[in-house]
PDB file of C-alpha atoms and ligand atoms in Angstrom:
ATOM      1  CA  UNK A   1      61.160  43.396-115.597  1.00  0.00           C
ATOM      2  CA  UNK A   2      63.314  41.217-118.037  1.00  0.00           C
ATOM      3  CA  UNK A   3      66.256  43.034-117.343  1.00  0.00           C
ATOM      4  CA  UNK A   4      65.823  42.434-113.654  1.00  0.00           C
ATOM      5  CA  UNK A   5      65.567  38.911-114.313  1.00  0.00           C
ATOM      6  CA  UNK A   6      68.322  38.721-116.274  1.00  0.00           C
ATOM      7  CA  UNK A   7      70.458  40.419-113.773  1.00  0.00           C
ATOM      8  CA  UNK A   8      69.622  37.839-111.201  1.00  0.00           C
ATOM      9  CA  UNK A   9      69.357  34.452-113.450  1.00  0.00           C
ATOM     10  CA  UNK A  10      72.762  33.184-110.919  1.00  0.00           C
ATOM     11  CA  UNK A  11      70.248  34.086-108.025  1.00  0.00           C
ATOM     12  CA  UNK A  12      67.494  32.496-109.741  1.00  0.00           C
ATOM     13  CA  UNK A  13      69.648  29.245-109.786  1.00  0.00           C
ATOM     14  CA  UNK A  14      70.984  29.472-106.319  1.00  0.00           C
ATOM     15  CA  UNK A  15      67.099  30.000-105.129  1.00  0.00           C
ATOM     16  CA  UNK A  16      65.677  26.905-106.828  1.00  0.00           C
ATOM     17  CA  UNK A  17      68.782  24.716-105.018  1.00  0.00           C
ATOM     18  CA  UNK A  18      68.052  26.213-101.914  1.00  0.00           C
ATOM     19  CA  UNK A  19      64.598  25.510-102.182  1.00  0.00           C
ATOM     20  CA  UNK A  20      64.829  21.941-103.043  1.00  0.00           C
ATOM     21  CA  UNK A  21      66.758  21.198-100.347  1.00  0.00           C
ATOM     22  CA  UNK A  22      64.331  23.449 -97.530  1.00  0.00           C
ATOM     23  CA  UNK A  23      61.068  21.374 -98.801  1.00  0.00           C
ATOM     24  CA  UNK A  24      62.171  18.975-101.075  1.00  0.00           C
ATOM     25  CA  UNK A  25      60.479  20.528-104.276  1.00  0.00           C
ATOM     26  CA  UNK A  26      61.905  20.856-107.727  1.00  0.00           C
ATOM     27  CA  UNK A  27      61.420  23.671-109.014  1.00  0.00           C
ATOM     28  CA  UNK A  28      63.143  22.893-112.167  1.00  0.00           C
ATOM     29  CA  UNK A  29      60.602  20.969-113.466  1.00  0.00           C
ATOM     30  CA  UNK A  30      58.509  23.724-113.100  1.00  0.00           C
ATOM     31  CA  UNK A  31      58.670  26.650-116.628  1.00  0.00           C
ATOM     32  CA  UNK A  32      61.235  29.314-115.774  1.00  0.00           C
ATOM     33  CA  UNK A  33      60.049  32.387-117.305  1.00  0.00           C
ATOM     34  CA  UNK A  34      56.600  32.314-115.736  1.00  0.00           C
ATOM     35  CA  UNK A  35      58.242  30.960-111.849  1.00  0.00           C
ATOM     36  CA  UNK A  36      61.143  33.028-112.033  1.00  0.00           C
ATOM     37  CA  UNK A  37      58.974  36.158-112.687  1.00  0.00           C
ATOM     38  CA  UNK A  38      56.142  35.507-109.631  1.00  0.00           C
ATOM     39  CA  UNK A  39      58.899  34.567-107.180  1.00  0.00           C
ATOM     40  CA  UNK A  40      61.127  37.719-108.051  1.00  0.00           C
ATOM     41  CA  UNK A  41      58.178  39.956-107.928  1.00  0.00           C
ATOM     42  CA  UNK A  42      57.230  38.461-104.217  1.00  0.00           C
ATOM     43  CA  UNK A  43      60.629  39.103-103.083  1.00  0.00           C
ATOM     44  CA  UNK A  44      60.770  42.713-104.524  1.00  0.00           C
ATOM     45  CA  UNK A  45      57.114  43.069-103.115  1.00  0.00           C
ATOM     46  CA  UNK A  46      58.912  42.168 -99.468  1.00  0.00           C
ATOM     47  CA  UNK A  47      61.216  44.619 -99.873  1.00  0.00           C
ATOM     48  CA  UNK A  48      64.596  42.482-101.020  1.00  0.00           C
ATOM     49  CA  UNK A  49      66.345  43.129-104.371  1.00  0.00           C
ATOM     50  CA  UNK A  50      67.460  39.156-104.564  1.00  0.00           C
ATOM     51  CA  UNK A  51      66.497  36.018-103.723  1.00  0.00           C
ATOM     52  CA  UNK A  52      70.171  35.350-101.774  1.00  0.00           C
ATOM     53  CA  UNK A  53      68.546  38.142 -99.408  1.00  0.00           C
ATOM     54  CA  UNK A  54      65.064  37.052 -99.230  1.00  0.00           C
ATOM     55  CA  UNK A  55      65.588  33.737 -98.896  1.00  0.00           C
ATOM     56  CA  UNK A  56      67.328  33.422 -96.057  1.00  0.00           C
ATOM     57  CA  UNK A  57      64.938  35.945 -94.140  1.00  0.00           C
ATOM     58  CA  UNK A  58      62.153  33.114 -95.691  1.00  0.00           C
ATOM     59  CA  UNK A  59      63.659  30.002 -93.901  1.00  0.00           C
ATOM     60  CA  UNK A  60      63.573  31.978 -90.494  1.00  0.00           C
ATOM     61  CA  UNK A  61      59.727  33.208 -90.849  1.00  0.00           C
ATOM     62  CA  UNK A  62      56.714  30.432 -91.400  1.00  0.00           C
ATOM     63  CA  UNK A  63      54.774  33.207 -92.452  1.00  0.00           C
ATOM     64  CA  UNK A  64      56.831  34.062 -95.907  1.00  0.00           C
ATOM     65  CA  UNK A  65      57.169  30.332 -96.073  1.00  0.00           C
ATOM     66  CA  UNK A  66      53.532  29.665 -96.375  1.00  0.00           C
ATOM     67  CA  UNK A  67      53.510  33.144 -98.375  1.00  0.00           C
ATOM     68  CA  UNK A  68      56.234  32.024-100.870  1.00  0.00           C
ATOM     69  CA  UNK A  69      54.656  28.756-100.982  1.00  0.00           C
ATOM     70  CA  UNK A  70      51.076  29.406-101.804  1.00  0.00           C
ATOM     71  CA  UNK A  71      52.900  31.988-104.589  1.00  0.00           C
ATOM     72  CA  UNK A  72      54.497  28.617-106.186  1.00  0.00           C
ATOM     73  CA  UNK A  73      51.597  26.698-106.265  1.00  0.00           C
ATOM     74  CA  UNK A  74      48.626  29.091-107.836  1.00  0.00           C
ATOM     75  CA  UNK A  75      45.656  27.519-105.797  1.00  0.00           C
ATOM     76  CA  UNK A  76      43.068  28.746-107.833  1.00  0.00           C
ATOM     77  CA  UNK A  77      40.183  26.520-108.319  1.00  0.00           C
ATOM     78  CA  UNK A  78      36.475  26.740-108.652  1.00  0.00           C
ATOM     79  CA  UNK A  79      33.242  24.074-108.603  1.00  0.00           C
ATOM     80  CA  UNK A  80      32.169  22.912-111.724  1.00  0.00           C
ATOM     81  CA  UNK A  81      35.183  24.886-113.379  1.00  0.00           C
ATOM     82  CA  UNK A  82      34.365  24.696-117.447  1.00  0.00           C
ATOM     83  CA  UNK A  83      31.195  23.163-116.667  1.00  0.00           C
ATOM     84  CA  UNK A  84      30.241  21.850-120.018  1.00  0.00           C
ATOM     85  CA  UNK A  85      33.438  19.360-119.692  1.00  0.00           C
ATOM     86  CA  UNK A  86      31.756  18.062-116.833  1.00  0.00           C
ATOM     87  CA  UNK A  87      28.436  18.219-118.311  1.00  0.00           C
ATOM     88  CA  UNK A  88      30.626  15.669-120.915  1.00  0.00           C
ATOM     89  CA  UNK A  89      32.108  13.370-118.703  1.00  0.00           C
ATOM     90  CA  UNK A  90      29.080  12.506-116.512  1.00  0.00           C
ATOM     91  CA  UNK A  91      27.406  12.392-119.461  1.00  0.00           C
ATOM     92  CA  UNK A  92      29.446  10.630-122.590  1.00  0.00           C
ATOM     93  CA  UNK A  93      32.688   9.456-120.349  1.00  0.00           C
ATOM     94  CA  UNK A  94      31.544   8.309-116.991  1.00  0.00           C
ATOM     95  CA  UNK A  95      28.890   6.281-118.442  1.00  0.00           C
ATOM     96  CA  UNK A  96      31.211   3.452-120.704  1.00  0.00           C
ATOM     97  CA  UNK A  97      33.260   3.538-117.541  1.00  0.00           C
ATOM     98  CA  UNK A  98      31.110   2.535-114.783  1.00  0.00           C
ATOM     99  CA  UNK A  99      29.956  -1.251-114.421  1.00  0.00           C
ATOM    100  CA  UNK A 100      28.612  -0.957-111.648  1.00  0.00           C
ATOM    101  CA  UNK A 101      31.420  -2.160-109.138  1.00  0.00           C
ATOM    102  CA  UNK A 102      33.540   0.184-107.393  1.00  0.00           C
ATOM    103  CA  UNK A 103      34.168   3.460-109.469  1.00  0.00           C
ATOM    104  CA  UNK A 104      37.975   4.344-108.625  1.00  0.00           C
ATOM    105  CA  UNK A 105      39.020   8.023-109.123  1.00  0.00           C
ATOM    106  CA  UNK A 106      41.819  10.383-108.675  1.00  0.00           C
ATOM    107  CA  UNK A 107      41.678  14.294-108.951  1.00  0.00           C
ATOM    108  CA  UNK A 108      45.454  15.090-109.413  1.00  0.00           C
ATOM    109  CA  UNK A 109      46.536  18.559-108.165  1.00  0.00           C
ATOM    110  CA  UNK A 110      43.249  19.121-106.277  1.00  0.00           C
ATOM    111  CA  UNK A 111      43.995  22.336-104.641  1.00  0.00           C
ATOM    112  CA  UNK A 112      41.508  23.206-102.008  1.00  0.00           C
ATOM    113  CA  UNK A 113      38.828  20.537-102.823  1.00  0.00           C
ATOM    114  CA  UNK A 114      36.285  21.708-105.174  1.00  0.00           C
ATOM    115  CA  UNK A 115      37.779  19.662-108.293  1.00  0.00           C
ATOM    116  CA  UNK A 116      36.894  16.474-106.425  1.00  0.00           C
ATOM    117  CA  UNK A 117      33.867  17.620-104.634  1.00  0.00           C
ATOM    118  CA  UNK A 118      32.334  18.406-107.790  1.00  0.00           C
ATOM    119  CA  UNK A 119      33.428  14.755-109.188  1.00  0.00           C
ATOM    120  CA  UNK A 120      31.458  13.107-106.328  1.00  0.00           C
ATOM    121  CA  UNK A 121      28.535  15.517-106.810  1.00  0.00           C
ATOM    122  CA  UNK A 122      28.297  14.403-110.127  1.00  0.00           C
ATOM    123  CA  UNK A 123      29.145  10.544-109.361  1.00  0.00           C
ATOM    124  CA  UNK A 124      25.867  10.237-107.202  1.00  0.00           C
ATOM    125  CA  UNK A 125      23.638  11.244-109.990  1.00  0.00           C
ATOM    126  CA  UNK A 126      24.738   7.954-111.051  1.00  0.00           C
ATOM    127  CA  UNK A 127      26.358   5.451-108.920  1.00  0.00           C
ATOM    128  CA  UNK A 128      25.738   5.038-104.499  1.00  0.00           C
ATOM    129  CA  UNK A 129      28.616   6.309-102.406  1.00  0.00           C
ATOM    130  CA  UNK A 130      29.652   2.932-101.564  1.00  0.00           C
ATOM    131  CA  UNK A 131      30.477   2.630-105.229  1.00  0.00           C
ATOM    132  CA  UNK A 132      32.677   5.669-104.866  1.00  0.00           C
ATOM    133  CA  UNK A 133      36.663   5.558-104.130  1.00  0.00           C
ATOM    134  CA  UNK A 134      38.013   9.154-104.955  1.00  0.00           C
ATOM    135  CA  UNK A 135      41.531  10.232-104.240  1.00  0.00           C
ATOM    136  CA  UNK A 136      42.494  13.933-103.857  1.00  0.00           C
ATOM    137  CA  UNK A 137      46.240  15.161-103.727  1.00  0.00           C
ATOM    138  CA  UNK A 138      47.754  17.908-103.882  1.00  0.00           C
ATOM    139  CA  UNK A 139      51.099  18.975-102.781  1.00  0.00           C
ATOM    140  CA  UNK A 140      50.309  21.898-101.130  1.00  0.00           C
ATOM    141  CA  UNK A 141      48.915  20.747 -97.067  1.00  0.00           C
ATOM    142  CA  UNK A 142      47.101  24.341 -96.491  1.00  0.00           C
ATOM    143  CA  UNK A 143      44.857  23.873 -99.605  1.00  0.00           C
ATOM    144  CA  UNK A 144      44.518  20.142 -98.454  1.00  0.00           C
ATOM    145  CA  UNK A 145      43.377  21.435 -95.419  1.00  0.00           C
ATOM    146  CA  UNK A 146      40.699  23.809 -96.529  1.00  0.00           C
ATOM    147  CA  UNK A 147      39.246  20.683 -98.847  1.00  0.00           C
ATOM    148  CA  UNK A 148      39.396  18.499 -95.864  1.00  0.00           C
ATOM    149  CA  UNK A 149      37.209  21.150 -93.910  1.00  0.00           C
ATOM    150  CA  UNK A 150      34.947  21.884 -96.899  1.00  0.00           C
ATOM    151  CA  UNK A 151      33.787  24.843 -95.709  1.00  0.00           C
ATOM    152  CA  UNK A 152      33.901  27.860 -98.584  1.00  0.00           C
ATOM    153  CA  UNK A 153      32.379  31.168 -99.055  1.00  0.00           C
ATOM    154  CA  UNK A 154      28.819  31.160-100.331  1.00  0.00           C
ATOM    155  CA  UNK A 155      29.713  32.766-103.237  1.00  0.00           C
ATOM    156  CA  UNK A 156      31.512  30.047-104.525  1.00  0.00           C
ATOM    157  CA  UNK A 157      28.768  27.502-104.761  1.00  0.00           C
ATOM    158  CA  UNK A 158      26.547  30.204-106.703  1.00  0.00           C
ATOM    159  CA  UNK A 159      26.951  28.064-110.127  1.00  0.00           C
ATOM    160  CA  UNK A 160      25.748  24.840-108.403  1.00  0.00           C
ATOM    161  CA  UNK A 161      22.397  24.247-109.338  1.00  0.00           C
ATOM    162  CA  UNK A 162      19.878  24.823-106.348  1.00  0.00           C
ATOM    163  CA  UNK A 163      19.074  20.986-105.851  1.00  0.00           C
ATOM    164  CA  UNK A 164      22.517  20.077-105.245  1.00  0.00           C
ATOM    165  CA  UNK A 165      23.452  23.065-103.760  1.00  0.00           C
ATOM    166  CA  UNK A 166      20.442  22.584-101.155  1.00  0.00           C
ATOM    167  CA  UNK A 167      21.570  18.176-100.966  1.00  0.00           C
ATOM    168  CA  UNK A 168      25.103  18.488-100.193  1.00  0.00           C
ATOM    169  CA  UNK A 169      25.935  22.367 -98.886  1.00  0.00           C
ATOM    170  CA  UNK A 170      25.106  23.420 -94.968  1.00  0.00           C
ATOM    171  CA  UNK A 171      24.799  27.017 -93.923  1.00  0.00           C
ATOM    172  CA  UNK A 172      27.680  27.934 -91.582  1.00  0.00           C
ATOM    173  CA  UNK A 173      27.171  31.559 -91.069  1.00  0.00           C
ATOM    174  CA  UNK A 174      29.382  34.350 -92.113  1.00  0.00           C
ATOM    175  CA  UNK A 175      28.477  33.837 -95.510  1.00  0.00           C
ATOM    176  CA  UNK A 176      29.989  30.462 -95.414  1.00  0.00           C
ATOM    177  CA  UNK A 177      28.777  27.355 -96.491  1.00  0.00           C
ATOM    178  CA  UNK A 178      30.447  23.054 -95.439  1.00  0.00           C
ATOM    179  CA  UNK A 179      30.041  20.315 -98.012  1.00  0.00           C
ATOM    180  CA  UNK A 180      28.017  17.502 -95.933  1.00  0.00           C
ATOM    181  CA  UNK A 181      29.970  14.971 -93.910  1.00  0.00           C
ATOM    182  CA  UNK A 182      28.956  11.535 -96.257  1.00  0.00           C
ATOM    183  CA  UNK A 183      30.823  13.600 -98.903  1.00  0.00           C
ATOM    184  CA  UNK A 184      33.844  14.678 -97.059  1.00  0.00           C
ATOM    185  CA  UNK A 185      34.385  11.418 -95.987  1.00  0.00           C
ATOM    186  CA  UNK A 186      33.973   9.919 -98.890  1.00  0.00           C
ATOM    187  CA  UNK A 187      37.383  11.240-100.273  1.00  0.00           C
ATOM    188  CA  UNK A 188      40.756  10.672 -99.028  1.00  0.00           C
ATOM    189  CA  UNK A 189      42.619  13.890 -99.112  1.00  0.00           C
ATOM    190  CA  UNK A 190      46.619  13.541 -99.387  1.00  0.00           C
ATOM    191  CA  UNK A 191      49.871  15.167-100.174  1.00  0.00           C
ATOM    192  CA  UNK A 192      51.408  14.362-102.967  1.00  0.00           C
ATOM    193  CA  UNK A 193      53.485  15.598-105.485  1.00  0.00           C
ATOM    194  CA  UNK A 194      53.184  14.969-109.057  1.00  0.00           C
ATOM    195  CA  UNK A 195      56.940  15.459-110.245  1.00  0.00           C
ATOM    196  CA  UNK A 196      58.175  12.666-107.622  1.00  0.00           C
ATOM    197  CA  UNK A 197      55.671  10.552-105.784  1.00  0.00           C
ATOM    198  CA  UNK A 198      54.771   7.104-106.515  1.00  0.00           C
ATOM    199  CA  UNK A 199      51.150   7.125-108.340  1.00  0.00           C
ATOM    200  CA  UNK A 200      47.944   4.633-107.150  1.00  0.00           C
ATOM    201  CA  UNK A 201      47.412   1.660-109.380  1.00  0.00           C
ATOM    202  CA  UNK A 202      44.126   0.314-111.149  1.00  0.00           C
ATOM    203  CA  UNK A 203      42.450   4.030-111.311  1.00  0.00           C
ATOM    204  CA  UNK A 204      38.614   4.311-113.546  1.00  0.00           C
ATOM    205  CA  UNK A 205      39.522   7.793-114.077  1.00  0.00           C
ATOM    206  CA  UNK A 206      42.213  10.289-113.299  1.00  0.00           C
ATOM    207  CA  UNK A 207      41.582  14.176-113.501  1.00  0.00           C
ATOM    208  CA  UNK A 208      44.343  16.674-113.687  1.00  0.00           C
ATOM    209  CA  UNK A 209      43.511  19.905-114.460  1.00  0.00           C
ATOM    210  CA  UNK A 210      45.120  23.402-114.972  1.00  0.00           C
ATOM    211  CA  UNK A 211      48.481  22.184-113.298  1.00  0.00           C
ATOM    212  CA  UNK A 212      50.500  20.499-116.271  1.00  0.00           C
ATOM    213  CA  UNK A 213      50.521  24.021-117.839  1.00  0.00           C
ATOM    214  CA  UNK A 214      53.150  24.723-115.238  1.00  0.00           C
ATOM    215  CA  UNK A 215      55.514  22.025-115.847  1.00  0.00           C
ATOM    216  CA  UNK A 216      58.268  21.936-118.454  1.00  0.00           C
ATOM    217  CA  UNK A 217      57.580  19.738-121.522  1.00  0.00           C
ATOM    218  CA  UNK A 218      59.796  16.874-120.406  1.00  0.00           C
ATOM    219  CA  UNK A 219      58.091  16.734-117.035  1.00  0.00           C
ATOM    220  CA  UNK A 220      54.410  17.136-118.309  1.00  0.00           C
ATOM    221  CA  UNK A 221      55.488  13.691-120.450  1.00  0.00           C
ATOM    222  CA  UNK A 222      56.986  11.612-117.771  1.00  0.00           C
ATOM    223  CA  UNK A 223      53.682  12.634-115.597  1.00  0.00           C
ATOM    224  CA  UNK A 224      51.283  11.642-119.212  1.00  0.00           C
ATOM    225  CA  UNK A 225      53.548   8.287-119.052  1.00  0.00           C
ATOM    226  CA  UNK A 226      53.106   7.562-115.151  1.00  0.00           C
ATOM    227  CA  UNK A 227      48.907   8.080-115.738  1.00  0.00           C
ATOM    228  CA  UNK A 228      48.448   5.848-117.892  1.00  0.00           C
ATOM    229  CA  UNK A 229      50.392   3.208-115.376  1.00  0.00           C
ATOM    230  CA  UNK A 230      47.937   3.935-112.959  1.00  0.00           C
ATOM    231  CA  UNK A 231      44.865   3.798-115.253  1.00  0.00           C
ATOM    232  CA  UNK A 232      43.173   0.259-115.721  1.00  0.00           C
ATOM    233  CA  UNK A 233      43.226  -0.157-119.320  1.00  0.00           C
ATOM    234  CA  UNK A 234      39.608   1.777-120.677  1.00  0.00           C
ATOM    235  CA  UNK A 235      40.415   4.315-117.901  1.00  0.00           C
ATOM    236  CA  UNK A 236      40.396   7.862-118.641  1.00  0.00           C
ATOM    237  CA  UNK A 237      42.443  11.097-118.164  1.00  0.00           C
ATOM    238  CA  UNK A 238      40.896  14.423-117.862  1.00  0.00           C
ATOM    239  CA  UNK A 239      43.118  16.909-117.848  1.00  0.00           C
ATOM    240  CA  UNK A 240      42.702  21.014-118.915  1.00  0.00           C
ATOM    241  CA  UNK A 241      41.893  23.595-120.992  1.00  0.00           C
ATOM    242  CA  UNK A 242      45.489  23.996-122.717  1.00  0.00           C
ATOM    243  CA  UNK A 243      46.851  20.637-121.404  1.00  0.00           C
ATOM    244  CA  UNK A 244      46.330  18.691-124.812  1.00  0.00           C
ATOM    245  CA  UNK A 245      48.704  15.478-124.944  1.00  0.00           C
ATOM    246  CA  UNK A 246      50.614  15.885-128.358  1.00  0.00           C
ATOM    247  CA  UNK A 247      51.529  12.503-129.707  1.00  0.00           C
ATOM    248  CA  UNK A 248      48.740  10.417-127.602  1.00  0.00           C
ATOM    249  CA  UNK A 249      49.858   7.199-128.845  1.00  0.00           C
ATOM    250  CA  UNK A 250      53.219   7.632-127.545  1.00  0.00           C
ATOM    251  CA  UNK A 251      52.234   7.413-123.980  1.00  0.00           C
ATOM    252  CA  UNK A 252      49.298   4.337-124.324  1.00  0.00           C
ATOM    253  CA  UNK A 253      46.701   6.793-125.170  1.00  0.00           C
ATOM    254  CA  UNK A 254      43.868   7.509-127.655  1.00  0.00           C
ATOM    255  CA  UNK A 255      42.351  10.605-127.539  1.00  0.00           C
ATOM    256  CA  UNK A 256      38.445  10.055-127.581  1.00  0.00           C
ATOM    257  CA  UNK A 257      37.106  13.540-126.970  1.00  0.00           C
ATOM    258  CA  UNK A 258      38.383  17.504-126.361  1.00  0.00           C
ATOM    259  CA  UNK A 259      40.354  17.066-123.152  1.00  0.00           C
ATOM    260  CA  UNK A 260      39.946  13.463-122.596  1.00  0.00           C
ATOM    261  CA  UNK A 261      41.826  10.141-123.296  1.00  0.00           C
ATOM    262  CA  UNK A 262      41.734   6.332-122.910  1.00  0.00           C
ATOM    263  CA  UNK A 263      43.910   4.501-121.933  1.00  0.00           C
ATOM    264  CA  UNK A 264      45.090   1.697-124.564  1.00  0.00           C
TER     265      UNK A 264
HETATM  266  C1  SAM B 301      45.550  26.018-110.458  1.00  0.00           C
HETATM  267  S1  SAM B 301      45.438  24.746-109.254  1.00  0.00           S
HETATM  268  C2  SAM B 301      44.385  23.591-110.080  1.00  0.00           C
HETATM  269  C3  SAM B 301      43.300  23.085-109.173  1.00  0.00           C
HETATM  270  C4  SAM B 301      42.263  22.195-109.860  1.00  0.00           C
HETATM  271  N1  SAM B 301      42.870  21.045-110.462  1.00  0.00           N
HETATM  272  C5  SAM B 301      41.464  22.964-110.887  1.00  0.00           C
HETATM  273  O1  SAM B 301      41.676  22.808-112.073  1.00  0.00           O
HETATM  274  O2  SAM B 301      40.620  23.782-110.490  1.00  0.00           O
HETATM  275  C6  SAM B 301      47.039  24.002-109.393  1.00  0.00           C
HETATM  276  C7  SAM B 301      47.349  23.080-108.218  1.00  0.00           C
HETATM  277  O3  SAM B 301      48.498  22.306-108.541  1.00  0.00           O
HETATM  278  C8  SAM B 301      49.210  22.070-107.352  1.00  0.00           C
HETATM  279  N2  SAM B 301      50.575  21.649-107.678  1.00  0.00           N
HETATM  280  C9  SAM B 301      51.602  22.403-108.146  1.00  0.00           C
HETATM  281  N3  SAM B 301      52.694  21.640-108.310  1.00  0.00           N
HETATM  282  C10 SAM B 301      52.352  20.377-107.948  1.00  0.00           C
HETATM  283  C11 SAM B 301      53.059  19.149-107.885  1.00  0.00           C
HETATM  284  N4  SAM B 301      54.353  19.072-108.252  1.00  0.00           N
HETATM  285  N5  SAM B 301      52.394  18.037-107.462  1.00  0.00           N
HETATM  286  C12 SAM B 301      51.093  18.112-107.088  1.00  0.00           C
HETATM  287  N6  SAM B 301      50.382  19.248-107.111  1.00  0.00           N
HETATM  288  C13 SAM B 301      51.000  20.372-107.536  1.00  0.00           C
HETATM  289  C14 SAM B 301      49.130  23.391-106.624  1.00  0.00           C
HETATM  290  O4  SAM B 301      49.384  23.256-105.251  1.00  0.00           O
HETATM  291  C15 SAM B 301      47.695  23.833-106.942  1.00  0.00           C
HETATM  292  O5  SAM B 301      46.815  23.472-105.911  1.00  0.00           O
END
């Protein structure tokens, strides 16, 4: 497999131009070895030997679009993912945050929904839904999509413990279950991408989770500098399991706990 990439690091280059120009995302800020090798091995699985063959083909066919797409942006998400983290921030974090106004979230690189589903599950233990803003973005629109319909298989809401799963989850049939209405419409679902969108101001708390990993080191720092702009000073960012922020300080931020900081 190395030698194969090697042997196409020129096509590697000419794919990532290509690409930004098609849909307008960067691949560059995204880290080479790991993006290089799941593209290549897509295009070999669709039968081309480089991506100045597959490519091409790509542009013409919505199908390998979406395809190529969804094998950028590793949608893989799950409720309560790492659920004593959550157990900590409804329990240690959310709790010196919220005074009892509006509580102003944003899940960052929500895939298909369940990262800020489980948020507002775990907000009204506390707090009304009129005290609730969240924000979900991703910058994938078919994963935005599936969180907007909130409708998943069963199977996925097995960890959710029965009262809440029996509050907020409707049987659909076919093994499928829909998040109620009040809590679909209580977050605004957008596209957005992390590397160049503008960010929302004033935020409580900002959660970004098992995305950074993906970015190169100078990216994942302007993105640790633009949160804390759009935290309120006291706010707090969540982010993964092998996300830690090196140097804290250098980007207005104090780490308070495993996987969370304040903002200074
Ligand atoms: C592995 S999922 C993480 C989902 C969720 N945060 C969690 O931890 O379960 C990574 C998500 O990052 C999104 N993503 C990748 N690059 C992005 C970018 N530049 N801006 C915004 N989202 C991005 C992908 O579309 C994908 O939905």
């Amino acid at each position: 497999m190395d030698e194969q990439i090697s042997n196409t690091k020129q096509g590697y280059e000419w794919f990532v131009e290509q690409f930004k120009m098609t849909t307008g995302i960067d691949l560059t800020y995204y880290k080479r070895p790991q993006m290089e090798r799941r593209l290549l091995s897509l295009c070999n699985k669709r039968g081309y030997n480089s991506f100045e063959e597959y490519f091409p083909v790509v542009c013409k066919d919505q199908e390998l679009m979406e395809e190529l797409l969804d094998r950028m942006t590793i949608n893989v998400s799950e409720f309560f993912r790492n659920p004593t983290r959550w157990e900590t921030l409804i329990t240690r974090v959310i709790p010196r945050l919220y005074t009892g106004q509006t509580f102003s979230a944003w899940s960052a690189a929500c895939s298909s929904g369940q990262e800020p589903y489980t948020l507002l599950m775990l907000l009204l233990t506390l707090m009304p839904i009129s005290n609730v803003s969240i924000l979900a973005t991703d910058i994938d629109s078919h994963a935005l999509d599936i969180a907007r319909r909130g409708i998943y298989p069963e199977k996925e809401i097995d960890l959710i413990d029965s009262p809440m799963r029996n509050q907020y989850f409707s049987n659909r049939g076919l093994n499928k279950v829909q998040i109620h209405d009040a809590l679909r419409n209580a977050i605004t679902f957008k596209q957005h991408n992390l590397l160049s969108d503008s960010y929302p101001r004033n935020l409580d708390l900002i959660i970004c989770r098992n995305v950074l990993i993906y970015f190169t080191d100078d990216a994942k720092n302007a993105i640790a500098r633009k949160f804390a702009q759009a935290l309120k000073p006291g706010g707090i960012l969540f982010v993964g399991g092998t996300e830690q922020i090196f140097h804290p300080e250098a980007f207005q931020f104090k780490q308070i706990l495993p996987f969370f900081y304040e903002r200074l």
